[in-house]
Every structure is written in structure tokens, then in C-alpha cells.
Coordinates of C-alpha atoms and ligand atoms in Angstrom, one line a residue:
X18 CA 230.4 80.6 69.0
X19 CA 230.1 77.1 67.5
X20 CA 228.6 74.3 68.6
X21 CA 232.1 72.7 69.7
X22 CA 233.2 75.5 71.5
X23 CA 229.8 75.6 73.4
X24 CA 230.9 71.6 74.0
X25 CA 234.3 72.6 75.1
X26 CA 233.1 75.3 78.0
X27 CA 230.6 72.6 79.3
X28 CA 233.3 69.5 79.6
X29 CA 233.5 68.2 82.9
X30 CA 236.1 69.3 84.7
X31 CA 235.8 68.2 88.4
X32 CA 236.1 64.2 89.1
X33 CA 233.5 64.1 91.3
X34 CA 231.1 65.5 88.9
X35 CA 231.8 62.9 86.3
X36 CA 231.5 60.5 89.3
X37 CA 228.1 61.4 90.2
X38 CA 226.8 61.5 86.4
X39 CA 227.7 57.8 86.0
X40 CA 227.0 56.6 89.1
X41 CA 230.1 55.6 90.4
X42 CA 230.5 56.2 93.9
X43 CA 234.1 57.8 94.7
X44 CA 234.9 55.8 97.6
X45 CA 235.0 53.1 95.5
X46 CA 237.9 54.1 93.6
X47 CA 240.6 54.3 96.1
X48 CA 243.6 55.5 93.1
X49 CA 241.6 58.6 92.4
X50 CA 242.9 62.1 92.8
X51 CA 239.8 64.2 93.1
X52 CA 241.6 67.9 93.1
X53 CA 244.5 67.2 90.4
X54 CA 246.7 70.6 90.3
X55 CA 249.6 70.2 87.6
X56 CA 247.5 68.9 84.7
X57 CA 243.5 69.4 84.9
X58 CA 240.7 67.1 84.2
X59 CA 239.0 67.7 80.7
X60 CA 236.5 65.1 79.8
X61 CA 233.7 66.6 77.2
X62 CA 230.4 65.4 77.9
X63 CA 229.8 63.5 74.3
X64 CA 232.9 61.4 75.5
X65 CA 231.8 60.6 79.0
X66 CA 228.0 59.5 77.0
X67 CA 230.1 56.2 75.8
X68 CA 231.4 55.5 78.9
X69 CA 229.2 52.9 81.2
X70 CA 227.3 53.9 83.9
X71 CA 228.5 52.1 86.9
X72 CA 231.6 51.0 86.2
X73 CA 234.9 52.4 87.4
X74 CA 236.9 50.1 85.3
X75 CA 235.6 51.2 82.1
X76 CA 238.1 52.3 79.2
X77 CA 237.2 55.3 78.8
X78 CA 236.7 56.5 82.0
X79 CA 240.3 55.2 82.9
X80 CA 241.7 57.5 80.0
X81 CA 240.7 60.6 82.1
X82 CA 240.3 60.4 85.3
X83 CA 242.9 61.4 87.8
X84 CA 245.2 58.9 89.5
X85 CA 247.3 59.9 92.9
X86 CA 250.3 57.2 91.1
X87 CA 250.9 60.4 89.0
X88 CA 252.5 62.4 91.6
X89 CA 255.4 59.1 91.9
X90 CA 258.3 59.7 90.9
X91 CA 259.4 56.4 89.5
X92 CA 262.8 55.6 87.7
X93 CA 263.2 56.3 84.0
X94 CA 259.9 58.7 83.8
X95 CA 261.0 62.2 83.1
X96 CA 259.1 65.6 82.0
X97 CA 260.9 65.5 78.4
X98 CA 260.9 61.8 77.4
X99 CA 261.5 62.4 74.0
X100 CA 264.0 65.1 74.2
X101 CA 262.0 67.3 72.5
X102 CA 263.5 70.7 73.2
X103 CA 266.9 69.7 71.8
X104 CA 265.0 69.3 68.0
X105 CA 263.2 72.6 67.8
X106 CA 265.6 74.4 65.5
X107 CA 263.0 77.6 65.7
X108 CA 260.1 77.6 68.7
X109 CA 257.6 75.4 67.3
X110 CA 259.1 73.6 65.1
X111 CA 260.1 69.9 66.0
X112 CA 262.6 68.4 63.0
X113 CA 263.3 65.3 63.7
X114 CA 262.8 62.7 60.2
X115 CA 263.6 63.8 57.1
X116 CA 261.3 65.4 54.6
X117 CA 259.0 66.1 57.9
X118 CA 258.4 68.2 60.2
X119 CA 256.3 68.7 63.2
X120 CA 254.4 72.2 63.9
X121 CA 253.5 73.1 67.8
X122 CA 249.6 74.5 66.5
X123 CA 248.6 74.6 70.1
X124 CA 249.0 73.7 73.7
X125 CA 245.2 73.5 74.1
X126 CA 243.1 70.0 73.5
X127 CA 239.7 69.4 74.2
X128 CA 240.3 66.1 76.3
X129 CA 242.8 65.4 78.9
X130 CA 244.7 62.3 78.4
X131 CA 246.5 61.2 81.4
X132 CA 249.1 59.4 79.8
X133 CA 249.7 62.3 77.7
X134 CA 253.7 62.7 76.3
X135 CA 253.2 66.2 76.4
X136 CA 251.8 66.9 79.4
X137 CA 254.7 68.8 81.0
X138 CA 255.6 70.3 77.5
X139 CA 256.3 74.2 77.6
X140 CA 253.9 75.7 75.0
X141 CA 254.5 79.2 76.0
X142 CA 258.2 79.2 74.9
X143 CA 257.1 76.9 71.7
X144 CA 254.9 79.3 70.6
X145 CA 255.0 82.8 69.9
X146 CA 254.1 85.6 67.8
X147 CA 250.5 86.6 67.4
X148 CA 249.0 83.2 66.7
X149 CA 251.8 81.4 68.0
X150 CA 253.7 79.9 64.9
X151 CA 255.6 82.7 62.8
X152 CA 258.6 81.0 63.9
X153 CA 257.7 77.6 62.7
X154 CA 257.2 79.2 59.2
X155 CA 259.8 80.9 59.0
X156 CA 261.9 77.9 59.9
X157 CA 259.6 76.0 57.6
X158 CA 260.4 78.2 54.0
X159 CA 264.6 78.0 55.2
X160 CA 264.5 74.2 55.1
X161 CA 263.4 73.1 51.3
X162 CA 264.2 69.1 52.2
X163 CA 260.5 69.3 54.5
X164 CA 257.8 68.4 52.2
X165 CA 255.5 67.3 54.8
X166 CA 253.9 69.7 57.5
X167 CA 252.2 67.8 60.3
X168 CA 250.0 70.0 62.5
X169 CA 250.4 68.7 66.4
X170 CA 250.2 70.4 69.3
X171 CA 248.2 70.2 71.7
X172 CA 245.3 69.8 69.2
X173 CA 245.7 71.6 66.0
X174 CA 241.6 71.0 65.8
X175 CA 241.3 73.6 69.3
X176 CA 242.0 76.1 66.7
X177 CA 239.5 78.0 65.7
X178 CA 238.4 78.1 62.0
X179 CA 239.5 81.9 61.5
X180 CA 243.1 80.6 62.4
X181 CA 243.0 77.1 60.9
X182 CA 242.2 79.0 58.3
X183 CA 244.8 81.4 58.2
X184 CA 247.9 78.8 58.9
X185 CA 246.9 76.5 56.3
X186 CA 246.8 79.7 53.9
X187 CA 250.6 80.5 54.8
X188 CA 250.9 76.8 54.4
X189 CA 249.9 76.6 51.0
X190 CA 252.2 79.2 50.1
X191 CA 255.3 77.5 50.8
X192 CA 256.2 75.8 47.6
X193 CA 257.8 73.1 48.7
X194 CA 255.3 71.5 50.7
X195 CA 253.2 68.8 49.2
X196 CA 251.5 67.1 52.3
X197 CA 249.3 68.2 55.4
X198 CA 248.9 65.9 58.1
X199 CA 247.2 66.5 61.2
X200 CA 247.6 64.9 64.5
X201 CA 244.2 65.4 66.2
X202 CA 242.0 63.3 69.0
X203 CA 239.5 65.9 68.8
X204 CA 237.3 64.1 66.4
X205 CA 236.9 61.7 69.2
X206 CA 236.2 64.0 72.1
X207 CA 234.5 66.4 70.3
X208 CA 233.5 65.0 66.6
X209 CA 230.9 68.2 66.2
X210 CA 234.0 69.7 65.6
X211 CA 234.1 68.7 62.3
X212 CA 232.6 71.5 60.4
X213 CA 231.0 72.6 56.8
X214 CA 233.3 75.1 57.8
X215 CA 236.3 73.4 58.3
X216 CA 235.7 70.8 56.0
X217 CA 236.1 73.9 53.1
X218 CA 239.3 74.8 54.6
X219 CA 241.0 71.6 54.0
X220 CA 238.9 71.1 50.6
X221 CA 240.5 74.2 49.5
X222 CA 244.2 73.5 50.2
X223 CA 246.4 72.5 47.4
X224 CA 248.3 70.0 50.3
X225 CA 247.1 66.7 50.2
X226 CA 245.4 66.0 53.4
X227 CA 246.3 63.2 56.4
X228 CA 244.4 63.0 59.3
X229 CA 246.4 60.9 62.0
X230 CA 242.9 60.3 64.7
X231 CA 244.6 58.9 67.7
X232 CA 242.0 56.4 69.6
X233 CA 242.6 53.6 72.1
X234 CA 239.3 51.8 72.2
X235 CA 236.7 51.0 69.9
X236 CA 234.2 52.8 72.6
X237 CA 235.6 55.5 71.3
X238 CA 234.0 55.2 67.6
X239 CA 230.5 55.7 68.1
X240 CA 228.0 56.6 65.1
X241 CA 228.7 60.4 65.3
X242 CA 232.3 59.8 65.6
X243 CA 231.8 58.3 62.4
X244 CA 229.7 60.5 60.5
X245 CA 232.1 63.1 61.2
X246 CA 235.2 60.8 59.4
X247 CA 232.7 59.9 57.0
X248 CA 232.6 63.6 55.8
X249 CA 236.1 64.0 56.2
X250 CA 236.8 61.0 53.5
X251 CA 235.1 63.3 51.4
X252 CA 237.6 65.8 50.9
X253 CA 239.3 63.5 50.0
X254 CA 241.3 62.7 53.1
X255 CA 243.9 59.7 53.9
X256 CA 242.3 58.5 57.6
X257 CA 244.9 56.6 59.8
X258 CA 245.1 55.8 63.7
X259 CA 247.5 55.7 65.3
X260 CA 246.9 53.7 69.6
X261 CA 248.9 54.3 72.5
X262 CA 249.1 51.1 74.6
X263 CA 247.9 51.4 78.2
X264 CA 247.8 49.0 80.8
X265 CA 244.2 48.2 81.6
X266 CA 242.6 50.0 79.4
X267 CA 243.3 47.9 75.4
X268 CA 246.1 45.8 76.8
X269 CA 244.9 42.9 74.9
X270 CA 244.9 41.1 71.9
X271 CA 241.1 41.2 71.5
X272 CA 240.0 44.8 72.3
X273 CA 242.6 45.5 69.9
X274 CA 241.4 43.4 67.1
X275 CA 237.7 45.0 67.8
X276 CA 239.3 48.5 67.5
X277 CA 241.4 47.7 64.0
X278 CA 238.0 46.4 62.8
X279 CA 235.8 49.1 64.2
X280 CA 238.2 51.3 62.2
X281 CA 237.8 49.7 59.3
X282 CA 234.4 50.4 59.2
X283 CA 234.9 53.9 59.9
X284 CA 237.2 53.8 57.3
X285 CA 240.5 54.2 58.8
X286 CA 243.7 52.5 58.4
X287 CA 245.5 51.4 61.6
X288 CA 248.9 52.6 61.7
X289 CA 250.8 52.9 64.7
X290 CA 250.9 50.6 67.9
X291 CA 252.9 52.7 70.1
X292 CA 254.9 51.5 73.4
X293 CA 254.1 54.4 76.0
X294 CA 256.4 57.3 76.0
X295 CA 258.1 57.3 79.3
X296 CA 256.6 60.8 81.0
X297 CA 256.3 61.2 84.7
X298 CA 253.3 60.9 85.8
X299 CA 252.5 57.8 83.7
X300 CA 254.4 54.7 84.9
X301 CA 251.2 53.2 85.7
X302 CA 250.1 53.0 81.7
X303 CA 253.3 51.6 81.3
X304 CA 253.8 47.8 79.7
X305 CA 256.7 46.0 79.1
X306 CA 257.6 45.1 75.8
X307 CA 257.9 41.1 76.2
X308 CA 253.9 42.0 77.0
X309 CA 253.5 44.1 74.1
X310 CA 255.0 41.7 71.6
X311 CA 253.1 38.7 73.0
X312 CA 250.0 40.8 72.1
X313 CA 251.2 41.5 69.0
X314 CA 251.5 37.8 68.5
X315 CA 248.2 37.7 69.2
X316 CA 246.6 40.1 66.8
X317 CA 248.5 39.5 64.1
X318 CA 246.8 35.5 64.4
X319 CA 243.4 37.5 64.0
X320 CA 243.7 39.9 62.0
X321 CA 244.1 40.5 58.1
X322 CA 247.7 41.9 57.8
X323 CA 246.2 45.8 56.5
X324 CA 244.5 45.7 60.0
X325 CA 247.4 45.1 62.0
X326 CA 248.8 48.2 62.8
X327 CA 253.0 48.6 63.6
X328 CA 254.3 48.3 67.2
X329 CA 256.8 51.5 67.8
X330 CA 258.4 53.2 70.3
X331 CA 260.2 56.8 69.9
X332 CA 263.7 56.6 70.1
X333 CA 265.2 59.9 71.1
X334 CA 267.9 60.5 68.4
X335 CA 266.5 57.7 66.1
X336 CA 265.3 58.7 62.2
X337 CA 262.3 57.7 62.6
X338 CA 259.6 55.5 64.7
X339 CA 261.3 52.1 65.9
X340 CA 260.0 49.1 65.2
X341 CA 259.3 46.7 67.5
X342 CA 260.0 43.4 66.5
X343 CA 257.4 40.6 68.0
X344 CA 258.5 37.9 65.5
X345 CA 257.0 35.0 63.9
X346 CA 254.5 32.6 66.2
X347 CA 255.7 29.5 67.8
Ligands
PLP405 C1 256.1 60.9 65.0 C2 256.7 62.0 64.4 C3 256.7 62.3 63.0 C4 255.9 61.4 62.1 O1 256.5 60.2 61.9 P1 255.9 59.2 60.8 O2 256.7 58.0 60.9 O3 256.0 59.8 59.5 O4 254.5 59.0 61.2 C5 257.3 63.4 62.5 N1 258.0 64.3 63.3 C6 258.1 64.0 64.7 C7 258.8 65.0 65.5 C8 257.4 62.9 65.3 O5 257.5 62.8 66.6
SF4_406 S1 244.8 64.9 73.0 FE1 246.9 64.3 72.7 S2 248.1 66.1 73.2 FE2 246.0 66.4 74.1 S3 246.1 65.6 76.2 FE3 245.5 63.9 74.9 S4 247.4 62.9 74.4 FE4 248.0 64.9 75.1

């Protein structure tokens, strides 16, 4: 076993647990949903090490830890929000844009995000086969207009090497294809998961490689979470982020300057601002877009233009991410 699967088996999964380890005292937290059923608590331990002892608002923390506002039902929040089923012309494959498509790796992930889009996804039907994606290929090598593969899941990075391995193989293999592009947060739970190992798998591909990290906080980028995109630079790789936008947690103009900036140093590109995809379960993350464009306002005052990443929602239906537009300043 590697040293990130080792990670993996030791995450906390109880809320009291993560509690007790930073010295929050549960009674102080009256949202909290100590037993969640429907969609566990995974935090990995290297993730709960930058969060701050003490305090229950912290960003982190607020990223993972069970809410009771998620059993609500509340108006316009549904299990599917982006319609997903309707665009999987073969089980785990999602073609939505042209030229791109999107392959269901996974339904594992080595953090829980409670805002999660996917959360009520059904991975079983999506995936099938003996590791899950013969469909998705053979879906892939009928359609020659997809010259982009983007591994999503889930996290394609909960794969193991042996099977990373082996997909991006059959990848390769399909002539058309000219880009990989992964959609991963596990460098940020779990950045020992970036390994010699897997580092030679993506060296050795003849698809250009795009690694889409998705963080929300520049807590998030500590100095190992770095080293690890440091390494993976090297391949060469393009590094982009892409930030959901969450009510209380980077909800402001500032935190989201210090996280374009903070990937900057860790040499990423800010890409996507994205307006919260309306799941149930999640109306509490939820902003409204008058708020997100002010904030845009905002950042776009402070920033150099290449740091400013691109408010979007998803548009069911639509060709590709929609723009927000937060227009010029006053
Ligand atoms: C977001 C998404 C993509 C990628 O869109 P880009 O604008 O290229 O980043 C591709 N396919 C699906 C289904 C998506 O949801
Ligand atoms: S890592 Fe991504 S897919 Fe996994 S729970 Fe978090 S948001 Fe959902």
C-alpha cells in the first residue's frame, strides 16, 4: 500500500473526532449534524493540520463538516442540477461541449465536500465493466470530433496507479485524442498522492497533460501542497484552478485575491469562478449573483487581469460554461 492510501484509511470520518482534535467543543456549533447518513464525512488528516485549532468558523473546517440545513428541501435545489443523465450518450461518458468530453473515472474522492454537485450522482450505473469505463471508450473511439478527454469522477486521482495506469494506456491509443485533462482536489487533501510513480505515468503519455486542482482557500496551499504541483510542472503540465463560491467560507473579494496570488506562487493559473451548482443539500453555500458580481468588481480592482479568474455558472443545455457578466466599475 502507498503512503496515500495509508492517508486515505486513517481520514477522519466521525465529526466529533475532528471536534475533539481541534478543540472545538460541539455544543458550540449548533448547525452541525454529528451522524450524517446519505453522504459521509471524509476529512484526511493532512487537511484538517491547516485548519485552526479553536475555531469553528474556519474555512476549511466549514468545507467538511456536516450541516443539519442539508436535509432542507429548499426550492430550486435538486439531486441532478446539471442534468447530467440526459448527456451520457454511453455510461460514463458526459458529452456535453464540443471537441470534449467528460469521463466518470470514479465515484470515490479522498475528501468530502459538502457542497459537492455530485453528491447524489449514481456512479454504479455510470460505471461498469471491470474497471468501470469500457463504455466510456468505446463511446470515446465512435466520436472522432472529441480531442480532449478530461478524467472527472469522483476523483480520477483515487485510482490507483496500476489502473491510472492502464486507462491512460487505452487513452493513448485513441488517435484522435490530443489532450488529457484531469479534474482532481486530491492534490489538496491528499498531495502525498503525487507519486514518482504517477508522475512517470503522465510523463509517458503522448496527451498533453491539464491538471484542473479545484481549491477554495488559500489555506488550502500549504508547502507540501506545493511541492507536490511543483513536481507536477515538471512533466510538463498546464496547472489551472478552478473555485467554487461558498457563502462564508471565500465569499469575498480579499480571500479571493490571497488565493489567485497564493496560486501564482504555486504556479497555477486561476481559471474558473464558479456560481454554486444548485444540488440539494447545499442551499446554504448558495450566493446570489448581484453578490457574486459585486465581488467580482472587487477583485478585478486588485488584481492583475491573468489572476482574475472567470465567473461561470453551468447552464444545463448551454455549449459551454456561462459567463457571468459583472461589468465595468462605477
Ligand atoms: C465543465 C465541463 C467541461 C469543461 O469545460 P471547459 O470550459 O473546457 O473547462 C467539459 N465537459 C463537461 C461535461 C463539463 O461539465
Ligand atoms: S472532491 Fe469534488 S467530486 Fe469529490 S466530494 Fe469534493 S467536490 Fe465532490
Amino acid at each position: 500500500m502507498n503512503d496515500w492510501q495509508q492517508s486515505l484509511r486513517e481520514a477522519y470520518r466521525e465529526p466529533l473526532r475532528l471536534l475533539k482534535d481541534l478543540h472545538i467543543d460541539p455544543a458550540r456549533i449548533d448547525w452541525l449534524d454529528p451522524t450524517p447518513s446519505e453522504f459521509a464525512m471524509r476529512v484526511p488528516r493532512g487537511f484538517a493540520a491547516r485548519m485552526q485549532i479553536g475555531n469553528p468558523q474556519d474555512p476549511l473546517l466549514l468545507q467538511v463538516l456536516p450541516r443539519r440545513a442539508e436535509h432542507e428541501d429548499v426550492a430550486g435545489f435538486v439531486p441532478d442540477p446539471l442534468g447530467e443523465a440526459q448527456f451520457q450518450p454511453f455510461p460514463g461518458l458526459i458529452h456535453k461541449y464540443h471537441g470534449r468530453a467528460l469521463l466518470i473515472a470514479t465515484g470515490a474522492c479522498g475528501i468530502h465536500c459538502r457542497y459537492c454537485f455530485r453528491r447524489e450522482f449514481p456512479y454504479a450505473q455510470a460505471r461498469q465493466g471491470t474497471d468501470g469505463w469500457q463504455a466510456a471508450l468505446t463511446g470515446l473511439r465512435a466520436d472522432p470530433s472529441i480531442e480532449e478527454i478530461i478524467l472527472s469522477g469522483g476523483d480520477p486521482l483515487s485510482l490507483s496507479d496500476d489502473k491510472l495506469e492502464r486507462l491512460i494506456e487505452q487513452l493513448d491509443d485513441i488517435a484522435q485524442l490530443r489532450r488529457l485533462r484531469l479534474h482532481t482536489r486530491q492534490i489538496i487533501a491528499l498531495p502525498e498522492r503525487v507519486t514518482p510513480r504517477l508522475l512517470e505515468i503522465f510523463a509517458r503519455s503522448r496527451l498533453r497533460v491539464v491538471v484542473v486542482i479545484h481549491s477554495n482557500h488559500a489555506n488550502e496551499l500549504d508547502s507540501q501542497v506545493q511541492e507536490a504541483l511543483a513536481q507536477l510542472r515538471q512533466i510538463p503540465a498546464l496547472l489551472l484552478n478552478q473555485t467554487v463560491l461558498l457563502a462564508g467560507i471565500n465569499d469575498s473579494a480579499a480571500i479571493l485575491a490571497q488565493l489567485s496570488q497564493r496560486l501564482f506562487e504555486c504556479g497555477v493559473q486561476p481559471y474558473y469562478l464558479h456560481q454554486l451548482d444548485a444540488v440539494r443539500g447545499a442551499a446554504h453555500f448558495a450566493l446570489a449573483d448581484e453578490t457574486a458580481r459585486g465581488i467580482m468588481r472587487n477583485l478585478n480592482a486588485q488584481l492583475p487581469g491573468y489572476l482574475v479568474p472567470r465567473l461561470v455558472r453551468e447552464v444545463p443545455g448551454a455549449p459551454g460554461k456561462s459567463p457571468l457578466n459583472w461589468g465595468p466599475l462605477d
